[in-house]
PDB file of C-alpha atoms in Angstrom:
ATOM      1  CA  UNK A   1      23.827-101.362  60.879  1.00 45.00           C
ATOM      2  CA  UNK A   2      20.171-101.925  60.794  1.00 42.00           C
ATOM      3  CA  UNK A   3      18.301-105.279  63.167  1.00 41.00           C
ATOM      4  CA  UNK A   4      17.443-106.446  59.917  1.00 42.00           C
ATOM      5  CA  UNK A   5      20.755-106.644  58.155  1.00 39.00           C
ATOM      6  CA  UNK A   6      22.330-107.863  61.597  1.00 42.00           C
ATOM      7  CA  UNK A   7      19.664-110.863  61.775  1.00 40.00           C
ATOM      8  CA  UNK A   8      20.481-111.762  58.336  1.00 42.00           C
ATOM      9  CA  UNK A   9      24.132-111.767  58.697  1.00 44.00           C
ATOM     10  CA  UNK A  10      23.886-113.796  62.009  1.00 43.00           C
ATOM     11  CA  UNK A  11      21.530-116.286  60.267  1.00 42.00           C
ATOM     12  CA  UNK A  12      24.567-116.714  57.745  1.00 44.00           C
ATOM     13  CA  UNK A  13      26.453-119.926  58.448  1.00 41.00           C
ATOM     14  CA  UNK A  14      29.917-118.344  57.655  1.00 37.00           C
ATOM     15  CA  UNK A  15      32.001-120.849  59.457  1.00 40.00           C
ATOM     16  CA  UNK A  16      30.351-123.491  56.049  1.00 38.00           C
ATOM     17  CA  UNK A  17      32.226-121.422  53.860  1.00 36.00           C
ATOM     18  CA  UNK A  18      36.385-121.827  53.364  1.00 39.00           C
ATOM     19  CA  UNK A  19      37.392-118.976  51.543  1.00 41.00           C
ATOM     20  CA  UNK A  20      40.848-118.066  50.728  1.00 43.00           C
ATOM     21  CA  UNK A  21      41.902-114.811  52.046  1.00 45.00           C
ATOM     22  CA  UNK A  22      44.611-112.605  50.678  1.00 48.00           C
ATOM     23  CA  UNK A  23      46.561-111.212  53.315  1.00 50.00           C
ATOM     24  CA  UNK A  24      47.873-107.431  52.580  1.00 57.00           C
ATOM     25  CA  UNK A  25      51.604-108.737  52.870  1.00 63.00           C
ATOM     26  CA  UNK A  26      50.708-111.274  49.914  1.00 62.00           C
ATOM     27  CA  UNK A  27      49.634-107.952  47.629  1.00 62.00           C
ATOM     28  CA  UNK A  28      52.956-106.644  48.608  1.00 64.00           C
ATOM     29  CA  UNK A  29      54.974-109.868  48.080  1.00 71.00           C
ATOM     30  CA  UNK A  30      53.091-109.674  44.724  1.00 67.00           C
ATOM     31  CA  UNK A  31      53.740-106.084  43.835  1.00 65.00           C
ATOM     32  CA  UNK A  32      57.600-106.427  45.057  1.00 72.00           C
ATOM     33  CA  UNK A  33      57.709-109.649  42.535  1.00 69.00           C
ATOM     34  CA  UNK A  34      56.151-107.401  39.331  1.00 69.00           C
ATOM     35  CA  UNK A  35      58.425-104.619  40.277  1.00 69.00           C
ATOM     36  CA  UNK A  36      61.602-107.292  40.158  1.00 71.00           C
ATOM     37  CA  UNK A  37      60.439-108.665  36.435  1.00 73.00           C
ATOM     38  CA  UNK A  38      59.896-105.256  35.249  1.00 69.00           C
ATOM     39  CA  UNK A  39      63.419-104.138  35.706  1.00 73.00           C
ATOM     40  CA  UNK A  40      64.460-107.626  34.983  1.00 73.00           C
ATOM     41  CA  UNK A  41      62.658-107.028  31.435  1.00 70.00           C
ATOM     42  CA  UNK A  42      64.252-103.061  31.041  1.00 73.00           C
ATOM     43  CA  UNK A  43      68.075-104.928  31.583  1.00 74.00           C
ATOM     44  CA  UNK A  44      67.540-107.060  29.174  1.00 76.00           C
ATOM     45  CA  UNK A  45      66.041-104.814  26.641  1.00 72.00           C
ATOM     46  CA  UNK A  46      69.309-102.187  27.795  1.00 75.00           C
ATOM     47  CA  UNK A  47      71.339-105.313  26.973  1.00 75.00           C
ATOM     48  CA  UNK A  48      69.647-105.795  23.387  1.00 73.00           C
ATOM     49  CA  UNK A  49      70.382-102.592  22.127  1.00 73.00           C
ATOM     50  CA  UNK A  50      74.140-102.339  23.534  1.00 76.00           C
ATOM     51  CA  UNK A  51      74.315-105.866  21.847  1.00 76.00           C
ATOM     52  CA  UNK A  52      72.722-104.355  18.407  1.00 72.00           C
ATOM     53  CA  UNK A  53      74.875-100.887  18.533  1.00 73.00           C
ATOM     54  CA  UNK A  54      78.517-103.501  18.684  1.00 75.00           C
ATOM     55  CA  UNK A  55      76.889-105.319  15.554  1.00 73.00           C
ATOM     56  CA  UNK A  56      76.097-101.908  13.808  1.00 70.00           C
ATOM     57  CA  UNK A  57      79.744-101.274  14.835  1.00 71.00           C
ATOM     58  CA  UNK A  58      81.130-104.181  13.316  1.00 74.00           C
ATOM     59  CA  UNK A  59      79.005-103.596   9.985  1.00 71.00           C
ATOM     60  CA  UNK A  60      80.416-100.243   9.422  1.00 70.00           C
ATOM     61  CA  UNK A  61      83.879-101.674  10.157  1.00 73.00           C
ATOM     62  CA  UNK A  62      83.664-104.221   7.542  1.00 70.00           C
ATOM     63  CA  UNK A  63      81.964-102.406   4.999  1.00 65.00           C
ATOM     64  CA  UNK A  64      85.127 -99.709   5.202  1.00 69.00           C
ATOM     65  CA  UNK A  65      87.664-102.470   4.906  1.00 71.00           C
ATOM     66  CA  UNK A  66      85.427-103.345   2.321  1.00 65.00           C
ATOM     67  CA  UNK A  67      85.833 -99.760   0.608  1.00 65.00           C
ATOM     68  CA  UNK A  68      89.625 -99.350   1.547  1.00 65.00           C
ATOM     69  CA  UNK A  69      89.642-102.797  -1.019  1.00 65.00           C
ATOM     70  CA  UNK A  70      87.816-101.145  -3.666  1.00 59.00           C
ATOM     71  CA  UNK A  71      90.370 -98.242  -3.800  1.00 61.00           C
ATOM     72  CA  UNK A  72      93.267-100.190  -3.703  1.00 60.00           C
ATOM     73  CA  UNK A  73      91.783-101.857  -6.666  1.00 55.00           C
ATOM     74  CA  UNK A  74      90.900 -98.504  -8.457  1.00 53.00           C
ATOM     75  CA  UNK A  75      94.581 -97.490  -8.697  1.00 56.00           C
ATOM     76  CA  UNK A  76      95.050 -99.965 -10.929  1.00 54.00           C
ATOM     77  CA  UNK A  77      93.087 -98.041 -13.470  1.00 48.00           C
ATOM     78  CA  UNK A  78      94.892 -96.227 -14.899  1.00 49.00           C
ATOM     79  CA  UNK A  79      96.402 -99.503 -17.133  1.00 45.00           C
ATOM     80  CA  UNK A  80      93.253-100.425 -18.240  1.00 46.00           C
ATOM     81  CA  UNK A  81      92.098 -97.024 -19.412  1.00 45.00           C
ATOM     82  CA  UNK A  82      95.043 -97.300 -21.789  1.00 47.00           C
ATOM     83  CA  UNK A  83      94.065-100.548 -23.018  1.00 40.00           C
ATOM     84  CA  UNK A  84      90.746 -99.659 -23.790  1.00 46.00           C
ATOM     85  CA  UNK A  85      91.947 -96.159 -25.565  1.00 48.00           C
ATOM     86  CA  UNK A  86      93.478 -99.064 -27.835  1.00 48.00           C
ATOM     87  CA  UNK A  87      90.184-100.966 -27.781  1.00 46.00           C
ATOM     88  CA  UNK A  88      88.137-101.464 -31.358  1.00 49.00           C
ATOM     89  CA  UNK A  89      84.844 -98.909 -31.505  1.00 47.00           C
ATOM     90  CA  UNK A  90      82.790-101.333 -30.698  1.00 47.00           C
ATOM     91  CA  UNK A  91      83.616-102.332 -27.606  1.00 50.00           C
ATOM     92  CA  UNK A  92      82.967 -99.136 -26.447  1.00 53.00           C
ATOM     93  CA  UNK A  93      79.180 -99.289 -25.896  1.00 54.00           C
ATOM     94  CA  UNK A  94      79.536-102.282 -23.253  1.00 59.00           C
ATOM     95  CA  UNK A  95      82.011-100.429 -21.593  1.00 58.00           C
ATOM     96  CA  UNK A  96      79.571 -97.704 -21.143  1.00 57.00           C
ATOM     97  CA  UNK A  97      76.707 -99.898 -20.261  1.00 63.00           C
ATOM     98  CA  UNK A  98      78.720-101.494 -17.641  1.00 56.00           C
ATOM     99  CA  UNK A  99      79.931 -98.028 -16.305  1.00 52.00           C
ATOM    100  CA  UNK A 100      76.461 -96.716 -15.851  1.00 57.00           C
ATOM    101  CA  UNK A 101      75.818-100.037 -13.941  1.00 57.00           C
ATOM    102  CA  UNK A 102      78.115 -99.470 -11.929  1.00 54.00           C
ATOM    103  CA  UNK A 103      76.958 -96.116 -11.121  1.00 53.00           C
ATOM    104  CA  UNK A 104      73.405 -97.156 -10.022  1.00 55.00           C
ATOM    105  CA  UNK A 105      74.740 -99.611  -8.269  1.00 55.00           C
ATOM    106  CA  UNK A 106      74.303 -98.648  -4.596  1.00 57.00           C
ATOM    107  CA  UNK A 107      77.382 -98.317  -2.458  1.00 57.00           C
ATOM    108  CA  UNK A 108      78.768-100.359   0.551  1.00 55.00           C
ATOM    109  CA  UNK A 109      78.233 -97.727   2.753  1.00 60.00           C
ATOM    110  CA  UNK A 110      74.852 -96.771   1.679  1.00 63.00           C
ATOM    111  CA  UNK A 111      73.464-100.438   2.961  1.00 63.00           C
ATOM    112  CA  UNK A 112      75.793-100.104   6.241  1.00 63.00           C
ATOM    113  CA  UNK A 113      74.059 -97.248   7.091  1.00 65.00           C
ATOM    114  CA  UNK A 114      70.666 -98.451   6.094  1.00 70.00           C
ATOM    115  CA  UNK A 115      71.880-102.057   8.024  1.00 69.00           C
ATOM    116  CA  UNK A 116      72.789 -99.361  11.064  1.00 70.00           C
ATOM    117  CA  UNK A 117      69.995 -97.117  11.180  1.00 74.00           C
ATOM    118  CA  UNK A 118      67.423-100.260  11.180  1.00 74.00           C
ATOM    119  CA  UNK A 119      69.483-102.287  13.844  1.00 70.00           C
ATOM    120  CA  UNK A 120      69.337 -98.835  15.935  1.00 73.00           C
ATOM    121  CA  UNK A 121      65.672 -97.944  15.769  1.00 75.00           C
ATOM    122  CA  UNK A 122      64.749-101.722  16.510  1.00 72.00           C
ATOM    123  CA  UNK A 123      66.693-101.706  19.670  1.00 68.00           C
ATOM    124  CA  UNK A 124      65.233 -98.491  20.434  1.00 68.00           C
ATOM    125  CA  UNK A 125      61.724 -99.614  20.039  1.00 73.00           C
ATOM    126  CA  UNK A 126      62.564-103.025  22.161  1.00 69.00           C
ATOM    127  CA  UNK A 127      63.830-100.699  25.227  1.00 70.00           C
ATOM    128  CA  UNK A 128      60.904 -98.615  24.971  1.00 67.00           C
ATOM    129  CA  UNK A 129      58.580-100.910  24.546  1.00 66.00           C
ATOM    130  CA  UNK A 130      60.178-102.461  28.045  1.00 69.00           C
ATOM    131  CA  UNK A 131      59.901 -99.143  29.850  1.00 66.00           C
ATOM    132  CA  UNK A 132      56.335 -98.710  28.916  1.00 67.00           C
ATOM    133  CA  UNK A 133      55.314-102.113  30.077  1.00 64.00           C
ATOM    134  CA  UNK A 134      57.268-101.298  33.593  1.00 65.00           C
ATOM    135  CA  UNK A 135      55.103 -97.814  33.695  1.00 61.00           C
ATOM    136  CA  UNK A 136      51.832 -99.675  33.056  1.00 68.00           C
ATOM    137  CA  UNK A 137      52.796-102.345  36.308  1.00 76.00           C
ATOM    138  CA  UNK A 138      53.568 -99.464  37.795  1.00 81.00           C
ATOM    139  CA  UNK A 139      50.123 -97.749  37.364  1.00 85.00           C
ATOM    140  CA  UNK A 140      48.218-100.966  37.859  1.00 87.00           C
ATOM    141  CA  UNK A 141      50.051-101.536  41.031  1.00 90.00           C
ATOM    142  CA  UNK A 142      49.521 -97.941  42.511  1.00 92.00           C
ATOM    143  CA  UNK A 143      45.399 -97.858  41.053  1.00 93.00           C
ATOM    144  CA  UNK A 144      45.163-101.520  42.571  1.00 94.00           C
ATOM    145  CA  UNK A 145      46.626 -99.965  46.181  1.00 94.00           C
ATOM    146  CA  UNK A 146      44.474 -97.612  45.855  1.00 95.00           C
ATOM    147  CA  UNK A 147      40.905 -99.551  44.962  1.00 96.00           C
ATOM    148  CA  UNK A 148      42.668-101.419  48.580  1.00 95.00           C
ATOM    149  CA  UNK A 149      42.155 -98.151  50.473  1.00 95.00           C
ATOM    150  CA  UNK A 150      39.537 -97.316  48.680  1.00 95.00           C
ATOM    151  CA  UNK A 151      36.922-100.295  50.147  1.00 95.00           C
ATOM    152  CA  UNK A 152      38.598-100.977  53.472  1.00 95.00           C
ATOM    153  CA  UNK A 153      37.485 -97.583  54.460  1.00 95.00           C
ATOM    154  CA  UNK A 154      34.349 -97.747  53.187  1.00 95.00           C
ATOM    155  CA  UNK A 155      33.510-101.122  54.769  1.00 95.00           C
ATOM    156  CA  UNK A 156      35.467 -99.566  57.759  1.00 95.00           C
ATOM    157  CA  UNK A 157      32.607 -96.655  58.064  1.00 94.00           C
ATOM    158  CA  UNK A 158      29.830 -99.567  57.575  1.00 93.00           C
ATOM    159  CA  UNK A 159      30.761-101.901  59.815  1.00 92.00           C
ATOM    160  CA  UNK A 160      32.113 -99.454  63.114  1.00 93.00           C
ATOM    161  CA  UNK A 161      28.457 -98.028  64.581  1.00 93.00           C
ATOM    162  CA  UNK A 162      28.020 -96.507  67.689  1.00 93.00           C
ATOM    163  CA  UNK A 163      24.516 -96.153  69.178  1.00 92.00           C
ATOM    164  CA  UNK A 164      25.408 -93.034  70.698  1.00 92.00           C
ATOM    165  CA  UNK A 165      26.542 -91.488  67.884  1.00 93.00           C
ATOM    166  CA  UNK A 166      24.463 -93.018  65.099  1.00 92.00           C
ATOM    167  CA  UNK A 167      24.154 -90.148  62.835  1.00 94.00           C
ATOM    168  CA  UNK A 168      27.246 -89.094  62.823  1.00 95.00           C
ATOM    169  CA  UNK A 169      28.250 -93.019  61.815  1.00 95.00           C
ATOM    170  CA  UNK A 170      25.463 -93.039  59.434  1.00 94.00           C
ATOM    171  CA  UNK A 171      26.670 -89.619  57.374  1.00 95.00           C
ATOM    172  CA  UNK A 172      30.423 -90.935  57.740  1.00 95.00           C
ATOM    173  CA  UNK A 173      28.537 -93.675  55.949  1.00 95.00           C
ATOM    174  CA  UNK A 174      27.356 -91.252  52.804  1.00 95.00           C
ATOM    175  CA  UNK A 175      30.687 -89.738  52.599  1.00 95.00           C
ATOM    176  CA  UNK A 176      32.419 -92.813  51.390  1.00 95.00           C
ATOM    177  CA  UNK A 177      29.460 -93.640  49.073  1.00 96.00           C
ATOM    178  CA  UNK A 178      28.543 -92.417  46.086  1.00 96.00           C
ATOM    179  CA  UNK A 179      25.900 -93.430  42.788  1.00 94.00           C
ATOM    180  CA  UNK A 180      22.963 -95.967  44.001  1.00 94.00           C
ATOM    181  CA  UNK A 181      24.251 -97.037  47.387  1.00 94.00           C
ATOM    182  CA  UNK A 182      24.111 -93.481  47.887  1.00 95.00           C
ATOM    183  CA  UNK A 183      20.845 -93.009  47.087  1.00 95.00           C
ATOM    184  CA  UNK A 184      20.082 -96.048  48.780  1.00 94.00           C
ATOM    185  CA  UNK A 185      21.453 -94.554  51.972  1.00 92.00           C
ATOM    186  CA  UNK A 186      20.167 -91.451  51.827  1.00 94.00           C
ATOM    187  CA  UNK A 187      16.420 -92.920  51.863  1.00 94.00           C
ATOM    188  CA  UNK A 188      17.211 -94.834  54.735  1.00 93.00           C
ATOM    189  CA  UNK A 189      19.464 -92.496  56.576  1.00 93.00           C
ATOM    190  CA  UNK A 190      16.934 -91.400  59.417  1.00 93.00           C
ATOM    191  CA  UNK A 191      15.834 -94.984  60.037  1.00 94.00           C
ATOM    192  CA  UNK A 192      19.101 -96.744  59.878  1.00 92.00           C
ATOM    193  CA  UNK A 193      20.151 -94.302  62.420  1.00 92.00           C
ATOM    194  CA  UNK A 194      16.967 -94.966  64.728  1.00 93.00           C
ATOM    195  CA  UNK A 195      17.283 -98.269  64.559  1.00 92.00           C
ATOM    196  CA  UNK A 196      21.280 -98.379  65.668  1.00 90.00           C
ATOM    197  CA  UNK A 197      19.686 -96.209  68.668  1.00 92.00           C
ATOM    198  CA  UNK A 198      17.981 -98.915  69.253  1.00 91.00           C
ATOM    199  CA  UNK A 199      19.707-101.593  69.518  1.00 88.00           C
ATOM    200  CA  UNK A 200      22.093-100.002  72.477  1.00 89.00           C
ATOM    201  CA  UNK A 201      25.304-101.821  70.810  1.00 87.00           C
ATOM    202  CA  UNK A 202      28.557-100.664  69.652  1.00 92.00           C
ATOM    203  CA  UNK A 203      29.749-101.766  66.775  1.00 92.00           C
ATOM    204  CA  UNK A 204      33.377-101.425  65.831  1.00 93.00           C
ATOM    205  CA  UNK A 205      34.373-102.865  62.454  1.00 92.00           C
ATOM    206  CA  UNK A 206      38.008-104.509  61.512  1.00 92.00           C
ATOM    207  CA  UNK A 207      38.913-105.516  57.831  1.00 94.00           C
ATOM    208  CA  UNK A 208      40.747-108.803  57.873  1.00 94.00           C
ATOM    209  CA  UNK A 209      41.689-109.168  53.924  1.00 94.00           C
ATOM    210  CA  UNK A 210      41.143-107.335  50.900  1.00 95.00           C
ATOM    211  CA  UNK A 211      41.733-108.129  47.398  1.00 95.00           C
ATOM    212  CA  UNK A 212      41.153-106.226  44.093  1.00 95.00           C
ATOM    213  CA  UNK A 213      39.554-108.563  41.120  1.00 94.00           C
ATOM    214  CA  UNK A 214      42.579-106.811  38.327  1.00 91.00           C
ATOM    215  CA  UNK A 215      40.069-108.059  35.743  1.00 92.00           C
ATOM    216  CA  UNK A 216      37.280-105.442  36.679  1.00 90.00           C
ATOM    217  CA  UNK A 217      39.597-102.952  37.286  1.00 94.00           C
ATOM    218  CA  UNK A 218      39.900 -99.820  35.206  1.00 94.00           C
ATOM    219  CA  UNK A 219      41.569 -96.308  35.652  1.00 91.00           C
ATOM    220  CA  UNK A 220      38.065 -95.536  37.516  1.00 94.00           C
ATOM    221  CA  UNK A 221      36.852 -98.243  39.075  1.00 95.00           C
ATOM    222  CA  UNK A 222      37.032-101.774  40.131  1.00 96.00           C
ATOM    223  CA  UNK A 223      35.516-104.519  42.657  1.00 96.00           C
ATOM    224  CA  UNK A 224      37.237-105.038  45.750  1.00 96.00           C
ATOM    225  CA  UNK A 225      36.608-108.606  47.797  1.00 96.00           C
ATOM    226  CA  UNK A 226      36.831-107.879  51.608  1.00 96.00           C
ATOM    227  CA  UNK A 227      36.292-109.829  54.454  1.00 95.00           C
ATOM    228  CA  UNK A 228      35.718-108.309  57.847  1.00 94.00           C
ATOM    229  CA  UNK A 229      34.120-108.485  61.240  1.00 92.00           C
ATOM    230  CA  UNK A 230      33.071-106.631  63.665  1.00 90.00           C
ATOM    231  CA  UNK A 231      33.315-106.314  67.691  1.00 92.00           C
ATOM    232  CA  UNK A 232      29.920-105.569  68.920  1.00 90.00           C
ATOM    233  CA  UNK A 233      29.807-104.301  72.774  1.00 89.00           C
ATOM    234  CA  UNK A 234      26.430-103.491  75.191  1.00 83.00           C
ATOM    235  CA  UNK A 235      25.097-101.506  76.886  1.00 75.00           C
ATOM    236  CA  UNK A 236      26.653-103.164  80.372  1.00 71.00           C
ATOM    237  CA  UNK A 237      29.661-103.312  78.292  1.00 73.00           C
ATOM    238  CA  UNK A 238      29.719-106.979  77.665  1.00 75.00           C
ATOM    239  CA  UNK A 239      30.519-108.269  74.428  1.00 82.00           C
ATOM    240  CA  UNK A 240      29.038-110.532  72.332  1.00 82.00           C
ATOM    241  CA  UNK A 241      30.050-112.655  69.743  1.00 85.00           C
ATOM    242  CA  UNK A 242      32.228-111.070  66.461  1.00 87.00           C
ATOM    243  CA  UNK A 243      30.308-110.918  63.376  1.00 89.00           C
ATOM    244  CA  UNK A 244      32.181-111.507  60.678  1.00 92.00           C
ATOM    245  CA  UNK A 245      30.702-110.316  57.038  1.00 91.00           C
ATOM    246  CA  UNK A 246      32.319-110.815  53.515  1.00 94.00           C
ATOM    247  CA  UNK A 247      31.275-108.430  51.180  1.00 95.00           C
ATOM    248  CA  UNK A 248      31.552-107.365  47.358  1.00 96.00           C
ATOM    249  CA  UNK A 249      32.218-103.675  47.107  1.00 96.00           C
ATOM    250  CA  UNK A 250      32.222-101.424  43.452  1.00 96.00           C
ATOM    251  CA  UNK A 251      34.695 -98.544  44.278  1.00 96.00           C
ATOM    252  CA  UNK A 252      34.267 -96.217  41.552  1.00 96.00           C
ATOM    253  CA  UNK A 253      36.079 -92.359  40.927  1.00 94.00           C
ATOM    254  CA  UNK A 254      33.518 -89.697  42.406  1.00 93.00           C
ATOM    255  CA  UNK A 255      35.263 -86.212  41.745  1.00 87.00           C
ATOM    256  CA  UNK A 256      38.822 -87.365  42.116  1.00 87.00           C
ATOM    257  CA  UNK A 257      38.193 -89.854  45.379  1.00 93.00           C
ATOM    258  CA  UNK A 258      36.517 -93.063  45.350  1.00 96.00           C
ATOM    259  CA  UNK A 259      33.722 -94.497  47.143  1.00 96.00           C
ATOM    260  CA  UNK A 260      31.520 -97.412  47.252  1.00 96.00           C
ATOM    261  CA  UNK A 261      28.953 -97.553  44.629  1.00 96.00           C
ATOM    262  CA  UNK A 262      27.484-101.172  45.278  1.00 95.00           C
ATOM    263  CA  UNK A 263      27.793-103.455  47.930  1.00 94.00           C
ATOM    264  CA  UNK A 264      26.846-106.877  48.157  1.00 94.00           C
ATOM    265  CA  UNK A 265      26.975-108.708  51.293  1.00 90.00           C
ATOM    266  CA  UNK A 266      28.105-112.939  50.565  1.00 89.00           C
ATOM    267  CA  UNK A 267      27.652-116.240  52.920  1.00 80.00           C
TER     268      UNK A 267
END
């Protein structure tokens, strides 16, 4: 890292500042907690629909009782088509109004299966909407692990420089970078590298906490929150004081890996 950035860093009262940070267990703790309501949530919903396939069951049981009913009563027509063979003519038109009633009428069985079939695809829906929900935690957890990685090692490569190998540190630096940082870089390489020459220090870099902000994240980027410092040896081997450096990193999708677009160092 350049004199420059180092001075301002150092200049940084850190110690003024009490930040929270999110240990990598807690995103674990978190993730183990989402993965528990999910399947929680897909029970449930597996519960629903065994609960609305007994009702379905018990609608088609009563609606054939109530058929078995109607039959028993049809035998007992027989009598009454001989007492209307007897019947004056003009009763007969209201018996055949009432008889083609009777035929439009929809059946029992008809509305038990239309009763069934809606009970059914309801259930259905509920249980899938409940697996889909568990897929998407699933997906945010794995992109969010993966933003993680993403930013540790790139504030990993900034933070570890070795004046004896500064531009090999420096290109490690433009592999994990990509869009204006990049460019940024890339301007700068050949000085940044002089000047970590220079300053006859070794620099090796630890990340202490990361956290992903899930509202910025997307399927192809997000901005990470780390906090990290860094071990900075001599030339006589001696070291000095850790510098410790909380930064705001934009990890965007570069070709199918991500790198650091932006970052923004915070007091």
């Amino acid at each position: 890292m350049s004199a420059s950035v180092r001075q301002k860093s150092e200049g940084n009262d850190l110690d003024s500042v009490h930040e929270d940070k999110t240990p990598n267990a807690a995103l674990e703790m978190q993730a183990m907690a989402e993965l528990a309501e999910a399947e929680a949530a897909e029970a449930e919903a597996l519960a629903a629909s065994a609960r609305a396939r007994a009702r379905a069951v018990r609608l088609r049981r009563q609606v054939e009782l109530a058929e078995a009913s109607e039959s028993a009563e049809a035998q007992t027509a027989p009598a009454g088509s001989e007492l209307q063979d007897n019947a004056t003519p003009g009763t007969m038109p209201d018996a055949l109004s009432w008889y083609r009633r009777w035929l439009r009428r929809p059946r029992l069985s008809s509305l038990a299966a239309i009763l069934t079939i809606a009970v059914i695809t309801s259930s259905l829906a509920a249980t899938v909407y409940m697996v889909m929900e568990r897929h998407d935690a699933s997906q945010q957890r794995q992109r969010t692990t993966e933003f993680a990685a993403a930013a540790r090692q790139g504030v990993m490569a900034l933070t570890s420089l070795d004046c004896n190998n500064a531009k090999r540190d420096v290109q490690r630096i433009l592999d994990n970078s990509t869009g204006s940082f990049k460019a940024d870089m890339q301007k700068m390489a050949d000085d940044f590298a002089k000047a970590v020459e220079e300053s006859k220090v070794v620099e090796q870099g630890a990340v202490e906490s990361v956290a992903v902000d899930l509202d910025s994240m997307t399927r192809d980027s997000a901005v990470v929150l780390v906090a990290s410092k860094s071990d900075v040896t001599n030339a006589a081997g001696a070291k000095q004081d850790p510098r410790e450096f909380r930064l705001i990193v934009t990890v965007v999708r570069d070709g199918g890996q991500l790198k650091m677009s932006k970052v923004q160092f915070v007091p």
